[in-house]
C-alpha positions as a Markdown table, in Angstrom:
| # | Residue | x | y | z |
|---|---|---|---|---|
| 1 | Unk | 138.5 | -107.7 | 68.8 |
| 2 | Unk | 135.1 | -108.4 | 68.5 |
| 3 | Unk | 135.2 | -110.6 | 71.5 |
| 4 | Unk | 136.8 | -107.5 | 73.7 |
| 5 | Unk | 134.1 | -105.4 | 72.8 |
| 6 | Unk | 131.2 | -107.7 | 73.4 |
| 7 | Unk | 133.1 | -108.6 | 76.8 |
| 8 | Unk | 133.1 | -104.8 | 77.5 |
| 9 | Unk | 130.0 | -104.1 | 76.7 |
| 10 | Unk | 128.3 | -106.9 | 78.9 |
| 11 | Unk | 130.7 | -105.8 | 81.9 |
| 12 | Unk | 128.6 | -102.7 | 81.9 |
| 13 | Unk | 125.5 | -104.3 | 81.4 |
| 14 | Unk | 126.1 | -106.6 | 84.2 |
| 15 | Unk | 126.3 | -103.8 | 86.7 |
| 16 | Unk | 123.1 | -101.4 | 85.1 |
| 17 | Unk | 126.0 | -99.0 | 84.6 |
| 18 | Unk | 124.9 | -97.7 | 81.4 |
| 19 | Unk | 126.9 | -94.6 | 79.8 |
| 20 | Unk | 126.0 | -91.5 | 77.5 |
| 21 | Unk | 128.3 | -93.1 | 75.2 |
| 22 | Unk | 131.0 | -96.1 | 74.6 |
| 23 | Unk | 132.8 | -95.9 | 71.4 |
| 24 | Unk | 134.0 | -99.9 | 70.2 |
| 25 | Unk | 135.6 | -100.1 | 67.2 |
| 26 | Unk | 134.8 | -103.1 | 65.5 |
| 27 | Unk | 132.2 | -105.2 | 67.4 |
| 28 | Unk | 129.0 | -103.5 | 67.3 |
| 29 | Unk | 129.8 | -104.0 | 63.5 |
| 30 | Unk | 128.8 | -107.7 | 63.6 |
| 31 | Unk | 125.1 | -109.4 | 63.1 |
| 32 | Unk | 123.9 | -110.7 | 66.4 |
| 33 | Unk | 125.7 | -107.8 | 68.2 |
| 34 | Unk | 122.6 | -106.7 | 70.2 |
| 35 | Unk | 121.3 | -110.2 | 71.4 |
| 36 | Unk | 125.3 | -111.1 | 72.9 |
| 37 | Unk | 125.3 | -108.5 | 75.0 |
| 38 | Unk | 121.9 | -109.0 | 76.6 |
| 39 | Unk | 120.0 | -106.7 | 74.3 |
| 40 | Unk | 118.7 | -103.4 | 73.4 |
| 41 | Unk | 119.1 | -102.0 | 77.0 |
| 42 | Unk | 122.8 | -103.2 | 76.9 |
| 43 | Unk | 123.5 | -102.1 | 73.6 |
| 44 | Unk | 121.8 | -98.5 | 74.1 |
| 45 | Unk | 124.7 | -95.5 | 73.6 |
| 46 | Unk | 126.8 | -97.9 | 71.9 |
| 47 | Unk | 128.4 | -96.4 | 68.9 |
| 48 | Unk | 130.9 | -97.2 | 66.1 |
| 49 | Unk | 132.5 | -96.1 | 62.8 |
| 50 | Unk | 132.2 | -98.3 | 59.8 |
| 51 | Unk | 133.1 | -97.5 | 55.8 |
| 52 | Unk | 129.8 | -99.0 | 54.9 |
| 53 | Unk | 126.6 | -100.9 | 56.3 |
| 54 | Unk | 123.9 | -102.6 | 53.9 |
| 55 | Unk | 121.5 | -99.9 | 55.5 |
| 56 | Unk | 123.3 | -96.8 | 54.0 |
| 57 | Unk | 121.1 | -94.2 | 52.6 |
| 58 | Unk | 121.7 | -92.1 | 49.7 |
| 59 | Unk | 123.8 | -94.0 | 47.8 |
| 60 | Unk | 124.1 | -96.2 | 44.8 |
| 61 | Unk | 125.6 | -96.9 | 41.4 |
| 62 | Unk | 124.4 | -98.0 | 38.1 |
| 63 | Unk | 126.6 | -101.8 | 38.8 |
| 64 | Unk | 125.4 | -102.7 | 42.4 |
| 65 | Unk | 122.7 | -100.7 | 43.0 |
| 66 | Unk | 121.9 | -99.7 | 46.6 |
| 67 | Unk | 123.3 | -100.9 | 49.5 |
| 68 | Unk | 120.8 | -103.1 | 50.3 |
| 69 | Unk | 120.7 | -104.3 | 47.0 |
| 70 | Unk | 124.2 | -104.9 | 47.0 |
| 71 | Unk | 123.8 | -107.0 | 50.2 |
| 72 | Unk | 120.9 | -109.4 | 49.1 |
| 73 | Unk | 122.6 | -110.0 | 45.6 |
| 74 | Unk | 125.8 | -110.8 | 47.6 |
| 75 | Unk | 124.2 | -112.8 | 50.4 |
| 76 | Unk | 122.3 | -114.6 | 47.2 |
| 77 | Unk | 125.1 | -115.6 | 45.6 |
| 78 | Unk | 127.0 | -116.2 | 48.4 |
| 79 | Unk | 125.2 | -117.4 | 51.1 |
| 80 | Unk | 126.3 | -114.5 | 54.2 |
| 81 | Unk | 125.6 | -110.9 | 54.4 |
| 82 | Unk | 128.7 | -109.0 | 53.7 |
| 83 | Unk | 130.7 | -106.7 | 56.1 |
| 84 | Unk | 132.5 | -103.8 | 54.8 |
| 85 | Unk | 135.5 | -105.7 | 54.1 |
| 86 | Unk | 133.7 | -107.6 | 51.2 |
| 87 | Unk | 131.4 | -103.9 | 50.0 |
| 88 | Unk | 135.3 | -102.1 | 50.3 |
| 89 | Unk | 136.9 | -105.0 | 47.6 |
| 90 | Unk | 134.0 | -105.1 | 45.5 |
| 91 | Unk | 133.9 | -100.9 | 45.1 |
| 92 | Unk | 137.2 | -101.2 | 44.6 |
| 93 | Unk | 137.4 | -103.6 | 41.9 |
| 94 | Unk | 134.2 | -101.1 | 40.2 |
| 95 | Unk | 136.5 | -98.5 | 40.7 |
| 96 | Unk | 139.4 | -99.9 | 38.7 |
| 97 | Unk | 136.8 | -101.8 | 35.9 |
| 98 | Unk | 136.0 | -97.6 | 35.6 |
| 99 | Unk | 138.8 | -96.8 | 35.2 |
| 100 | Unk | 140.5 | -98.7 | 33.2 |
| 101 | Unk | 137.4 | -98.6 | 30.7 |
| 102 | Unk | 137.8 | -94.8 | 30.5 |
| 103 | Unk | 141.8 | -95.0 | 30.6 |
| 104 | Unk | 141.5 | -96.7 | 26.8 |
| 105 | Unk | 137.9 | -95.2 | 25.6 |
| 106 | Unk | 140.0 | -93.4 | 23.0 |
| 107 | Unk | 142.8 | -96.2 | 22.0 |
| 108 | Unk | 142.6 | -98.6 | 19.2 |
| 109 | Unk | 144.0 | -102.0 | 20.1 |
| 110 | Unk | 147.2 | -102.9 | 17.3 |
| 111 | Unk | 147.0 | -106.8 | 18.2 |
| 112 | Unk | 144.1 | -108.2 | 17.8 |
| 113 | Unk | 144.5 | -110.3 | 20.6 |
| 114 | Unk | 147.3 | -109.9 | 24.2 |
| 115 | Unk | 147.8 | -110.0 | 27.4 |
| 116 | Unk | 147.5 | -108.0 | 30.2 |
| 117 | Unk | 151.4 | -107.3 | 30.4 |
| 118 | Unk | 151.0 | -106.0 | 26.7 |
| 119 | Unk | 147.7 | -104.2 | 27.5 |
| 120 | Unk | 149.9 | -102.6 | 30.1 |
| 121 | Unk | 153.9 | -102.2 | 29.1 |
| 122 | Unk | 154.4 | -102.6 | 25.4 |
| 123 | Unk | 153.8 | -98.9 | 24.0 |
| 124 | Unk | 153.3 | -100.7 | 20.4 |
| 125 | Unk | 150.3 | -102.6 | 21.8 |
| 126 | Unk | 147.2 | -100.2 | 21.9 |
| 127 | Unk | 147.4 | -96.2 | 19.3 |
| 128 | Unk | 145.8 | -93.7 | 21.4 |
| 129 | Unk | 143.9 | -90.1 | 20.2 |
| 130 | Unk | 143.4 | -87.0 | 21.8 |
| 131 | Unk | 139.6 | -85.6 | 23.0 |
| 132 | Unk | 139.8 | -83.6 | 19.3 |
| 133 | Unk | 140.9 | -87.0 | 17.0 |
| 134 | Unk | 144.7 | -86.5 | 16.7 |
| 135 | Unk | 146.8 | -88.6 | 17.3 |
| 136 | Unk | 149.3 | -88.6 | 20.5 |
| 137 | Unk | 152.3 | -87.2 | 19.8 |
| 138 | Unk | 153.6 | -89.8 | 22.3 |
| 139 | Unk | 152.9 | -93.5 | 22.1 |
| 140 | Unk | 151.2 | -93.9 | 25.6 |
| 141 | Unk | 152.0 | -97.0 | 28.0 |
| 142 | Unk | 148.6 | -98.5 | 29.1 |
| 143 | Unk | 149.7 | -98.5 | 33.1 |
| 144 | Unk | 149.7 | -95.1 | 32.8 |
| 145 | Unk | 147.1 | -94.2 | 31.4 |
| 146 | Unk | 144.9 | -96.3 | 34.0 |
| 147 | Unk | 147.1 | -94.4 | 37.0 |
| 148 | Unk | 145.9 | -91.2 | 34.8 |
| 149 | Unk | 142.6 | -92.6 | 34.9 |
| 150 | Unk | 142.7 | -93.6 | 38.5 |
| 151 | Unk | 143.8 | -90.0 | 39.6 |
| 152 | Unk | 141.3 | -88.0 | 37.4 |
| 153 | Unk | 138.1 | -90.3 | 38.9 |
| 154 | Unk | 135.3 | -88.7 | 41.1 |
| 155 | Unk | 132.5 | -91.3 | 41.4 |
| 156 | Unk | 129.7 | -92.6 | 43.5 |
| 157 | Unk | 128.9 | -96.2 | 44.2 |
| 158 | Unk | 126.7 | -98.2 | 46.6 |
| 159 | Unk | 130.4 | -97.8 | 48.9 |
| 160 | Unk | 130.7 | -94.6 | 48.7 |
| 161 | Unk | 132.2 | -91.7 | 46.5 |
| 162 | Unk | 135.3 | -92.5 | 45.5 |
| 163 | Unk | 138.3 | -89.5 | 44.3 |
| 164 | Unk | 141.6 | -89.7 | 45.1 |
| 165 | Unk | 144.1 | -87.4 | 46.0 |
| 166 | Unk | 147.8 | -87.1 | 44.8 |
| 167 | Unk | 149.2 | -89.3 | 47.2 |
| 168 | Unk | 146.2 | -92.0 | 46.0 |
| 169 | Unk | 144.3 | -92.0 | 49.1 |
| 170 | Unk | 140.5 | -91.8 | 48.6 |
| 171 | Unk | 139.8 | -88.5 | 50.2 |
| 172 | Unk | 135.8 | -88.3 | 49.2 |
| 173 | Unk | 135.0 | -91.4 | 51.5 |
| 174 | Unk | 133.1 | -90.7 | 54.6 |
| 175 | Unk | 132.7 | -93.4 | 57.2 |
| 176 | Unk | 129.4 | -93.6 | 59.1 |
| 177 | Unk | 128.6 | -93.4 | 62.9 |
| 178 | Unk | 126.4 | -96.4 | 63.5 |
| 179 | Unk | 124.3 | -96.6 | 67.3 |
């Protein structure tokens, strides 16, 4: 796909025919963008949608950071700027850490030691309270509790906000038009 747009783009370029706008979906997206198609002339009106971009302003979270700091740390460690496939997995995984951190901040763990299938299924594995001390009147099944957690979550991070509705789509997110 990004070949298509590039192609595209040039096409016009080639002929000075330069619109108000052209809306590609995934090229303009990709380092080096600019330069392929012949440069900033070519690239003038060009516009896009993306989830995230290293450049995002206003916001940030108390794991990543910024955007941009998000993108050196990633780029440090891994040796390429990320795109917003790698910012959407990483927000994602933040999400759920969240979550399941507040889904058991009031639980006592029976076994000293378990794994995850425990953690999750075994009702006898983890003794829960209420926000006032008493005990559940119900012994709760981590997995739900996390979906619980999952559901009642309304947070920010270098991504994004993040809240989802009741068919567990993120409906706080708000892609970005990028020229």
């Amino acid at each position: 796909m990004q070949d298509a747009g590039i192609q595209t783009a040039k096409a016009f370029a080639r002929r000075k025919y330069y619109l108000k706008a052209l809306f590609l979906t995934w090229a303009p997206l990709h380092s080096g963008f600019v330069s392929s198609v012949g440069g900033p002339e070519a690239a003038n009106h060009i516009l896009t949608v993306a989830h995230w971009h290293p450049i995002a302003r206003g916001l940030a979270d108390t794991f990543f950071g910024t955007p941009v700091e998000y993108a050196a740390a990633f780029e440090k460690e891994h040796g390429f700027q990320p795109d917003q496939l790698h910012a959407v997995a990483s927000a994602t995984v933040l999400s759920l850490a969240w979550a399941i951190q507040a889904a058991f901040e009031r639980c006592t763990f029976v076994k000293p030691s378990m794994d995850a299938a425990s953690l999750l299924f075994d009702p006898n594995a983890i003794e829960c309270v209420d926000s006032l001390g008493a005990p559940l009147p119900q012994k709760p099944i981590g997995y739900d509790l996390v979906l619980k957690s999952l559901a009642a979550q309304s947070v920010t991070t270098f991504f994004g906000k993040i809240e989802f509705n009741r068919f567990r789509r993120n409906i706080a997110a708000r892609p970005l038009i990028i020229q």
